[in-house]
XYZ file of C-alpha atoms in Angstrom:
526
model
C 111.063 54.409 -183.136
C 110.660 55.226 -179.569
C 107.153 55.694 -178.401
C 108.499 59.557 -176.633
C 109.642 60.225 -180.043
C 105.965 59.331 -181.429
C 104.959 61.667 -179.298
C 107.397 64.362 -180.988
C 106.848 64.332 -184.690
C 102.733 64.461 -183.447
C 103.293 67.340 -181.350
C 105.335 69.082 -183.832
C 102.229 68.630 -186.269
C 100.345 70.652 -183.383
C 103.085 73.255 -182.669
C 105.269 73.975 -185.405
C 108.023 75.955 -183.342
C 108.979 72.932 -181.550
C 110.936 72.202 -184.488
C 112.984 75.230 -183.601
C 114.871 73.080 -181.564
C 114.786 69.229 -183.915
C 114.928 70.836 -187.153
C 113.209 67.381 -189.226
C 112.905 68.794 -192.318
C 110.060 66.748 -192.984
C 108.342 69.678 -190.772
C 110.564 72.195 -192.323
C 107.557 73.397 -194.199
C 105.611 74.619 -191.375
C 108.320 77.235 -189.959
C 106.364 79.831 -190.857
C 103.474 78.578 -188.577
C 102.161 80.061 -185.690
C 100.414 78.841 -182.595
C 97.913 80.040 -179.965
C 98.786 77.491 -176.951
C 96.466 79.696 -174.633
C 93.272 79.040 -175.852
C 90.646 76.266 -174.826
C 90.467 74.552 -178.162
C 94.694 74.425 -178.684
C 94.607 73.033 -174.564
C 92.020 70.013 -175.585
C 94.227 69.183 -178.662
C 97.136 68.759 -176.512
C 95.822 67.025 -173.168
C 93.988 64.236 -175.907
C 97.736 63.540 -177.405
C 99.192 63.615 -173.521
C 96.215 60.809 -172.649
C 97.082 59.090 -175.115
C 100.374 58.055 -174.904
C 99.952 57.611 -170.858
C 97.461 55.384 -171.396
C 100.228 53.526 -173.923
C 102.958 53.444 -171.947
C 100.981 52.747 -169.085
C 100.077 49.350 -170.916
C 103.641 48.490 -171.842
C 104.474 45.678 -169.304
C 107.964 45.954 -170.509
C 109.361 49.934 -170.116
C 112.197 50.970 -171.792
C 114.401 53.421 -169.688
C 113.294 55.932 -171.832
C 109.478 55.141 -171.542
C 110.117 55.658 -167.723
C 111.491 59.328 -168.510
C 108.923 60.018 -171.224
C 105.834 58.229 -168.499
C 107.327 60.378 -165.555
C 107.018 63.495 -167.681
C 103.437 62.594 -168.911
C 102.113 62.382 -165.552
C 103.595 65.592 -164.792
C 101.550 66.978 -167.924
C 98.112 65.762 -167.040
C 98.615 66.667 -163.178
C 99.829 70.539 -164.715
C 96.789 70.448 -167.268
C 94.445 70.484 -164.716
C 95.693 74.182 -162.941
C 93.375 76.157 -164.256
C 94.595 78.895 -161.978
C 97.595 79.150 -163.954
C 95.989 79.640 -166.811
C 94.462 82.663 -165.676
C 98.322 84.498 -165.192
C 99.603 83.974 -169.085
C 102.240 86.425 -169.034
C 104.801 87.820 -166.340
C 107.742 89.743 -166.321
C 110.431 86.598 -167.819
C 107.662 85.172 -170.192
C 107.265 88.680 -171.540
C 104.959 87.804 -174.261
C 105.119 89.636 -177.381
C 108.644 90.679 -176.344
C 110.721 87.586 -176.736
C 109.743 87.710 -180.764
C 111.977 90.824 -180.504
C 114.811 89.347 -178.621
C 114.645 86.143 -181.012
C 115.506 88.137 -183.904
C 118.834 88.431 -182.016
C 119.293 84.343 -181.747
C 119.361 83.931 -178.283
C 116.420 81.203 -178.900
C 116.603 77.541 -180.515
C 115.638 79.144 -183.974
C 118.077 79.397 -185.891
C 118.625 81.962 -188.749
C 120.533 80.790 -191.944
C 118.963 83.109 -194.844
C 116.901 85.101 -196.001
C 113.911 82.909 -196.220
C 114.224 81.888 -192.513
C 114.282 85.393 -191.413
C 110.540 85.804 -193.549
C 109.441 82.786 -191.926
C 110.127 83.839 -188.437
C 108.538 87.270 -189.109
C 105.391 85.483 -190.725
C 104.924 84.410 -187.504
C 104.042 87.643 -186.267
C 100.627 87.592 -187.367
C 99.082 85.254 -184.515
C 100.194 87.959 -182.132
C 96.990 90.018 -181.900
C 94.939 87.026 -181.779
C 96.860 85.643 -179.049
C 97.035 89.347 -177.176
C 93.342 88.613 -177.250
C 93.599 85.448 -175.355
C 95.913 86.799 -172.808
C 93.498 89.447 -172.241
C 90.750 87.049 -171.698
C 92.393 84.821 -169.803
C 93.767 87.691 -166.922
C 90.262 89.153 -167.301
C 88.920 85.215 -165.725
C 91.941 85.573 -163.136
C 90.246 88.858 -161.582
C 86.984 87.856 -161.287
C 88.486 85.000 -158.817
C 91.251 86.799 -157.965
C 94.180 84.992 -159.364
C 96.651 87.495 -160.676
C 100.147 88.525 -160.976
C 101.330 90.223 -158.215
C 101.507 93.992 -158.705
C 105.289 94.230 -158.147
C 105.450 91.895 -161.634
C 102.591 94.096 -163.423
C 105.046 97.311 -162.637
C 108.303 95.932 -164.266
C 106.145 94.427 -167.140
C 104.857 97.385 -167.748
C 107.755 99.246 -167.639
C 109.262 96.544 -170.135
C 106.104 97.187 -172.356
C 107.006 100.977 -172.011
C 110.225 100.270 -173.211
C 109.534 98.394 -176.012
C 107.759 100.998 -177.654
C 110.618 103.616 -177.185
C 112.981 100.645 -179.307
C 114.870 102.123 -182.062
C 114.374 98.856 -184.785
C 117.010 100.855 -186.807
C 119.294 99.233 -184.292
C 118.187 95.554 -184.529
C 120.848 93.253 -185.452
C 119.619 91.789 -188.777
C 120.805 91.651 -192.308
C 120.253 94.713 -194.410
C 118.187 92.958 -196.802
C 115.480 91.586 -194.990
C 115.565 94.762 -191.955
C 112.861 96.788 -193.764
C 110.500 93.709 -194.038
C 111.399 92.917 -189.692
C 110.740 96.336 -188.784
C 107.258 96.607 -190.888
C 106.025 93.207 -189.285
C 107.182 94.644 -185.584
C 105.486 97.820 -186.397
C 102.409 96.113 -187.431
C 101.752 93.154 -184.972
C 103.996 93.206 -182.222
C 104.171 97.223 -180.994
C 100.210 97.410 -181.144
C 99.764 94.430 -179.103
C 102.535 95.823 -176.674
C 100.242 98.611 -176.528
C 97.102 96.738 -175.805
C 98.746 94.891 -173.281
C 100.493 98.205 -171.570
C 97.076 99.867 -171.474
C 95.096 96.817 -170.097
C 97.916 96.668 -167.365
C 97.645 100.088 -166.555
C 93.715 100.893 -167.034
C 92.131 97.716 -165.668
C 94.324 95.177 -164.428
C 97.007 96.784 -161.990
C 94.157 97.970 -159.644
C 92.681 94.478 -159.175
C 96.582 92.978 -158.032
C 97.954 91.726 -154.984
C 100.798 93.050 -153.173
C 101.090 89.001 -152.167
C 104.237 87.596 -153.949
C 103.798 83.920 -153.821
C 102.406 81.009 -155.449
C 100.578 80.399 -152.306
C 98.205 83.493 -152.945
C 96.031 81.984 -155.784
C 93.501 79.191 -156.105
C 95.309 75.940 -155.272
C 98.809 77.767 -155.164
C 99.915 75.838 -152.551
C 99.096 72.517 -153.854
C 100.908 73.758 -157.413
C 103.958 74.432 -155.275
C 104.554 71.209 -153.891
C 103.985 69.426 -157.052
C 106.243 71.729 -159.095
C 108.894 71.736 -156.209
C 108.547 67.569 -156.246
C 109.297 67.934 -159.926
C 112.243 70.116 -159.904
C 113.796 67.968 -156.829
C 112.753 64.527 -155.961
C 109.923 62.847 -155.076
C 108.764 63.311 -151.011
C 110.061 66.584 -150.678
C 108.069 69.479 -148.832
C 108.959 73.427 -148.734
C 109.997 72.898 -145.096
C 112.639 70.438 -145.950
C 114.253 72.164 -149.151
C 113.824 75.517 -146.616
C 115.922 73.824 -143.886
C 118.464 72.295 -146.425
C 118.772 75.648 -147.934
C 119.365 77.221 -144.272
C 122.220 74.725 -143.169
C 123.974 75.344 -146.884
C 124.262 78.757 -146.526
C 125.441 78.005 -142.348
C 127.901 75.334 -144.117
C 129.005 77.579 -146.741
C 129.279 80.991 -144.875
C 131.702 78.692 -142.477
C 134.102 78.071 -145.547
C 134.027 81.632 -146.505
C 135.075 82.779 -142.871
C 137.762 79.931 -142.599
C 139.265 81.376 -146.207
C 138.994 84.909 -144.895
C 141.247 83.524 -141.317
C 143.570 81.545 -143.974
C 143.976 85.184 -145.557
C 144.465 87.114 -142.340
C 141.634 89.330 -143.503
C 140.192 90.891 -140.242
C 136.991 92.722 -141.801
C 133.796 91.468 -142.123
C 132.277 89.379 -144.645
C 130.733 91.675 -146.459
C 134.187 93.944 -146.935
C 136.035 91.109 -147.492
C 134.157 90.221 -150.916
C 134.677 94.035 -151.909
C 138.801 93.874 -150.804
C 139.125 91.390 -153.300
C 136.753 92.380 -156.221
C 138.569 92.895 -159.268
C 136.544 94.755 -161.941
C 136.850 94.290 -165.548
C 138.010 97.570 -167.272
C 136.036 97.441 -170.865
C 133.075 95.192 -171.914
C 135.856 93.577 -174.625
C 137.994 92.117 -171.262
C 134.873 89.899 -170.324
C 134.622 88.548 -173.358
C 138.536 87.839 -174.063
C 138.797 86.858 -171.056
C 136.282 84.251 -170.789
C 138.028 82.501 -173.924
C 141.132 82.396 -172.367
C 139.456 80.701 -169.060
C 137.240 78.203 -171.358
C 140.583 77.532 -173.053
C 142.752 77.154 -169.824
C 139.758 74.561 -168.673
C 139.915 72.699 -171.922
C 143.386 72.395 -171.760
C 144.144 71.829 -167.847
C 140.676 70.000 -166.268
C 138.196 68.866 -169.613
C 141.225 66.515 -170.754
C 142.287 65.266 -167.037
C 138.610 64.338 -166.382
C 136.657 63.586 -169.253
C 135.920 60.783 -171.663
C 133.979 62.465 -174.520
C 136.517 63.560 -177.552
C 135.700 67.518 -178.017
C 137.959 69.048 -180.582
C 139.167 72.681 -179.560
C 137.317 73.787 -182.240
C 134.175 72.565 -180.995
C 134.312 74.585 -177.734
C 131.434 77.010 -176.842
C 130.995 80.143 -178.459
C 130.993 83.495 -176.257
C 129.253 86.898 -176.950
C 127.862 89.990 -175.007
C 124.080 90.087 -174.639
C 122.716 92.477 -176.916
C 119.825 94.229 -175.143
C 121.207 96.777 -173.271
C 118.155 97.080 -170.446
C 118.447 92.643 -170.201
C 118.109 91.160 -166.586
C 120.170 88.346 -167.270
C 123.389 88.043 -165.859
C 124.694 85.302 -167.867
C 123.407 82.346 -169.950
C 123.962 79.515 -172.375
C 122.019 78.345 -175.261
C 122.785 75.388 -177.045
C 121.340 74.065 -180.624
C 122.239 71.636 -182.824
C 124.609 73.017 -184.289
C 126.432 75.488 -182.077
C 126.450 76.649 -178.398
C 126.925 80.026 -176.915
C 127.775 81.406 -173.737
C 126.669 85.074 -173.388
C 127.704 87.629 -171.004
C 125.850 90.755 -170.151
C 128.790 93.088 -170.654
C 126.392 96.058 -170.273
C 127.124 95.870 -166.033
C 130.956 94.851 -167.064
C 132.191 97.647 -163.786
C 129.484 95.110 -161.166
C 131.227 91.772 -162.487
C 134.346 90.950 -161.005
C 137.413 88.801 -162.736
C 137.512 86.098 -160.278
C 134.227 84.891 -161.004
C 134.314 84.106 -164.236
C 136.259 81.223 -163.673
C 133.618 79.146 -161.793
C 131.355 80.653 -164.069
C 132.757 79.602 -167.280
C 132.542 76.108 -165.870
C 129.111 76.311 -164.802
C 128.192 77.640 -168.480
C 130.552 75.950 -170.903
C 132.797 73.163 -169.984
C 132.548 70.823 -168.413
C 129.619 71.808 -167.832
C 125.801 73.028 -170.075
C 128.269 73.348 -173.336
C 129.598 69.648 -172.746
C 126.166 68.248 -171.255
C 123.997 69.797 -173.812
C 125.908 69.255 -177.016
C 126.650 65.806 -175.903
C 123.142 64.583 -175.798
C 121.215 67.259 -178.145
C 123.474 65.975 -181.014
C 123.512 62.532 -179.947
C 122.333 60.353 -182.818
C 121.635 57.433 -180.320
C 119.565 59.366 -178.447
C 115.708 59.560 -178.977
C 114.436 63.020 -180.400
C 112.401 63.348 -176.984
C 115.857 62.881 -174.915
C 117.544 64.926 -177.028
C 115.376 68.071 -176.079
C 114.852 67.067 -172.616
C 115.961 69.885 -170.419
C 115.383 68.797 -166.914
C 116.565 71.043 -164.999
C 117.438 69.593 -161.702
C 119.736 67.602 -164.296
C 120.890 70.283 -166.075
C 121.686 72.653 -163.736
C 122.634 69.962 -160.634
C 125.389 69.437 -163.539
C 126.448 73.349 -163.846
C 126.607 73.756 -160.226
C 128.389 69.897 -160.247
C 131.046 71.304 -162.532
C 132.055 74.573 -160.350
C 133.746 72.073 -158.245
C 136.780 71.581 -160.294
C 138.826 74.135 -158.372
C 142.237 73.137 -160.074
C 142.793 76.467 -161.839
C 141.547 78.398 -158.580
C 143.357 80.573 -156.438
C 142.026 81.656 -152.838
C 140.359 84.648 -154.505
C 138.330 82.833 -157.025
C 137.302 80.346 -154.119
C 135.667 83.255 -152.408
C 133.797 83.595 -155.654
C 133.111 80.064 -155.922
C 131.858 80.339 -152.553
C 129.602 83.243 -153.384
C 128.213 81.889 -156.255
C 127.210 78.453 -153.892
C 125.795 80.569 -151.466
C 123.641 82.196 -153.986
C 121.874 79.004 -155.092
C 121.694 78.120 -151.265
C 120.027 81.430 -150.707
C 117.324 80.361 -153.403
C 116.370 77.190 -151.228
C 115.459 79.407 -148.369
C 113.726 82.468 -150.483
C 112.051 80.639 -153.505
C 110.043 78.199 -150.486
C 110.238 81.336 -148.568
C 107.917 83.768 -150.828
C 105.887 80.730 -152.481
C 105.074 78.973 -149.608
C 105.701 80.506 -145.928
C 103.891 83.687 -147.625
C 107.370 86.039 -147.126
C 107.240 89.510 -147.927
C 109.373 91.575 -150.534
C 111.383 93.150 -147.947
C 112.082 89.816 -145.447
C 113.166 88.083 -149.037
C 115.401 91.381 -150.104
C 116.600 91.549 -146.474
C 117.798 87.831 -145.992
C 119.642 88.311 -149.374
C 121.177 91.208 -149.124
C 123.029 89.596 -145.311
C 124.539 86.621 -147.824
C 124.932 87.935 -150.945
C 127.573 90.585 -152.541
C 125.212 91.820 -154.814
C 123.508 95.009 -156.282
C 119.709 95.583 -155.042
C 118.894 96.059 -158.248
C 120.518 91.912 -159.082
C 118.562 90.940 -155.727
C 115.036 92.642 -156.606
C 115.848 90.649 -160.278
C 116.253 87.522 -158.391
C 113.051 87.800 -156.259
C 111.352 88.138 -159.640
C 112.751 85.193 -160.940
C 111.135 83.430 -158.084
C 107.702 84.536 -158.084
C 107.610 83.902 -161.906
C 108.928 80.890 -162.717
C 108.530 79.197 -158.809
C 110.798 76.117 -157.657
C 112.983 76.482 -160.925
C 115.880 77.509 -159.118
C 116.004 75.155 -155.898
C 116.861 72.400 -158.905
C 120.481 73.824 -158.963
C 121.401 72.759 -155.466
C 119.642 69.801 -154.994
C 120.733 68.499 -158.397
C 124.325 69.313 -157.384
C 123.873 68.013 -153.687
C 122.329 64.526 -155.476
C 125.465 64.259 -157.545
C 128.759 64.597 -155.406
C 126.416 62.034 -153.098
C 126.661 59.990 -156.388
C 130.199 60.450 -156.567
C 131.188 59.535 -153.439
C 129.391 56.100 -153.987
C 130.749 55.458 -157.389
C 134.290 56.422 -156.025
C 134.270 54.690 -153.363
C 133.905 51.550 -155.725
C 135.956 52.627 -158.223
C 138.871 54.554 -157.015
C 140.362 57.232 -158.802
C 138.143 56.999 -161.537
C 135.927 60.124 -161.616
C 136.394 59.735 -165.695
C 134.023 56.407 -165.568
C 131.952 58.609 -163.048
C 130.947 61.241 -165.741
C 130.675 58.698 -168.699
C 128.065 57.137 -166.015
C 126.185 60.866 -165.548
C 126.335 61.038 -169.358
C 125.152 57.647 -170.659
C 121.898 57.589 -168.099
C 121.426 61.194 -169.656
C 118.815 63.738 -168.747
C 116.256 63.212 -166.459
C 114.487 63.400 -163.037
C 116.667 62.956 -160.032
C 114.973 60.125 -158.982
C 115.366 58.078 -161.985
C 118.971 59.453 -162.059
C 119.912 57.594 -158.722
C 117.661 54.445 -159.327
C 118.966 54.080 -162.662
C 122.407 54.502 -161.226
C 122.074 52.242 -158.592
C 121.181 49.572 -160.968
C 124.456 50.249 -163.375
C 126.868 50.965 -160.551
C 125.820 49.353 -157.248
């Protein structure tokens, strides 16, 4: 057994849910169980487990690739453990704690529902959720006293998430008749108090001690947290500035392709008019879905077989369903298990999405691209159980972004979309360093994406809050993608007209940081 997969089965013993995902059923016995990560005693459980196995795998004079992933991550985890600040700001408005117990009764999370019994299990969790209310509560009471809190633009949403939680109709919730009467008592009896406690604390005592400051860079050490998580999420040496100048000459580079398509069309307006001349809306929330099959089929058919190795049957091709919660944020995801994957589409705003972009989004989301990745190496049985879970994202999504280049289905229209969608992720480089580091401001952030983006304020304000709560996540997308044409110009250069030996390469190194992704590549390839 791999050391990182050590690691695994004794985490699991210390946080049941991460089984979600593995599904041993030697650990199938503690489903039910619940854990408070938040508190001091649960944190010196889990940095005594992380010491441990760095101070292992430190020793090994002989690494396996996999102990370099695993020993990369590990020193990520003891640098993290020790930002206390961030333990102070527990919740925000994406980690929308007790919400998401809600939204996982819908399975748009790693557990997985198969009977009745699993359903009581995931409900018996419940019960830790006032005790770990009262650790949240603690915790954002030590960020005021030295002022590290969320910024009061995230308290308002939250809030008004909190608000609408409590106005849910649970008659509603999609679960089977037989076990909806024991769901709705559990919600009703842990989760809507704590929403309450948490709405009140927001509104009586908290809000008034907030910021307006957006960024990382306005609590203890912020700064210092930035760099390291932006280092993690791109490669090693890189500073705000840089990823804030890359991000600036992407969107230059890509708003010159967009003009030279709009010349090629003899469009004379300006940009902005020219993405609204040729927006197509969908007419019913059933077209996005049907028509998102028919695209995922079209790509399986005409691109998946002309430039991939790995044998996926038809029938084995990513589900696709509408979001359920009417009120969501999200645009689009994917979420793969074990056993299935599924694409959904939030067919709520079906009149703001527009046909032509569903093609570079499909292969973003399904295949070639997370669908393919994810169920190729989270069903692997080669694969360690660590590598198997291991989401890094600069991997992950450098891949989805990787994958909207296969423009053989396009037609001018859906490049403009394709375009678009580049921009967008450019645009993150710039505004993600932008509010987190150079200290921007709401309005310069909403201002610089509203000049090179076709999009709603209401999708821009949701993207500024994806940067202030989850920071540097989404310059991985970009710089993952950037790091992997470079990869395929090298390889092809080699091996000409080969791009299938190209992806088995991408595939058998597997997930992980971008800098072991191009040293281990160098040392199969070059």
């Amino acid at each position: 057994m791999e050391l990182c997969d050590e690691y695994i089965h004794e985490m699991i013993q210390l946080v049941p849910e991460m089984n979600d995902f593995h599904q041993l059923p030697q650990y199938k016995h503690l489903r039910p169980k619940y854990t408070n990560t938040l508190t001091k005693e649960f944190q010196k459980k889990e940095r005594e487990i992380i010491r441990k196995y760095h101070k292992i795998v430190k020793a090994k004079k002989e690494k396996s690739f996999y102990d370099k992933i695993f020993y990369e991550d590990l020193k990520i985890m003891i640098k993290e453990s020790k930002h206390i600040s961030l333990d102070r700001i527990p919740i925000d408005a994406l980690n929308n704690f007790p919400l998401f117990y809600i939204s996982g009764l819908q399975g748009e999370t790693d557990y997985e529902f198969t009977d009745k019994q699993s359903y009581k299990d995931y409900i018996n969790r419940f019960k830790g959720i006032p005790d770990m209310t009262k650790t949240i509560i603690e915790n954002m009471r030590q960020g005021m006293k030295y002022k590290d809190t969320i910024p009061r633009m995230i308290v308002l949403d939250l809030r008004d998430q909190y608000k609408n939680a409590l106005e849910l109709d649970l008659e509603k919730l999609s679960v089977p008749k037989d076990v909806k009467k024991d769901v709705i008592k559990s919600i009703e009896e842990y989760i809507l108090p704590s929403v309450k406690q948490l709405q009140e604390f927001l509104e009586n005592e908290y809000i008034c001690k907030c910021s307006d400051k957006l960024g990382l860079y306005s609590i203890t050490g912020g700064l210092t947290i930035y760099r390291n998580m932006l280092e993690e999420q791109t490669m090693e040496g890189f500073t705000p500035k840089q990823i804030h100048d890359l991000g600036l000459r992407e969107v230059k580079r890509l708003t010159g392709k967009l003009n030279a398509l709009k010349r090629k069309m003899k469009y004379k307006g300006s940009l902005q008019s020219f993405y609204k001349h040729y927006k197509l809306p969908f007419t019913s929330k059933e077209q996005v879905i049907t028509k998102s099959k028919q695209i995922q089929k079209q790509i399986y058919d005409n691109i998946y077989k002309k430039y991939f190795h790995i044998d996926l049957k038809e029938k084995d091709l990513a589900e696709v369903k509408p979001i359920k919660d009417n009120k969501s944020r999200m645009y689009a995801f994917y979420i793969g298990t074990k056993k299935k994957g599924t694409f959904y589409m939030n067919t709520n705003i079906y009149k703001d999405l527009n046909q032509h972009e569903l093609l570079p989004l499909t292969l973003h989301e399904t295949i070639p691209g997370h669908h393919l990745q994810l169920t190729t190496h989270n069903r692997s049985k080669d694969l360690p159980l660590y590598i198997q879970a291991s989401h890094n994202t600069a991997y992950c999504e450098g891949w989805g972004l990787y994958c909207e280049n296969f423009t053989d289905l396009n037609s001018d229209k859906e490049m403009i979309c394709k375009y678009q969608m580049e921009i967008q992720r450019a645009v993150r480089l710039v505004v993600d360093t932008g509010i987190n580091a150079f200290k921007w401001s709401y309005e310069k952030s909403f201002n610089y994406m509203k000049q090179h983006l076709d999009y709603t304020d209401l999708v821009i304000k949701n993207e500024i809050i994806r940067y202030i709560c989850i920071p540097t996540q989404a310059l991985a997308y970009k710089v993952g993608e950037l790091t992997m044409l470079f990869l395929k110009d090298r390889y092809l250069a080699k091996f000409p007209d080969d791009i299938k030996g190209f992806h088995k390469l991408i595939f058998d190194i597997g997930p992980c940081s971008l800098d072991l992704l191009v040293k281990e590549f160098i040392k199969k390839n070059l």
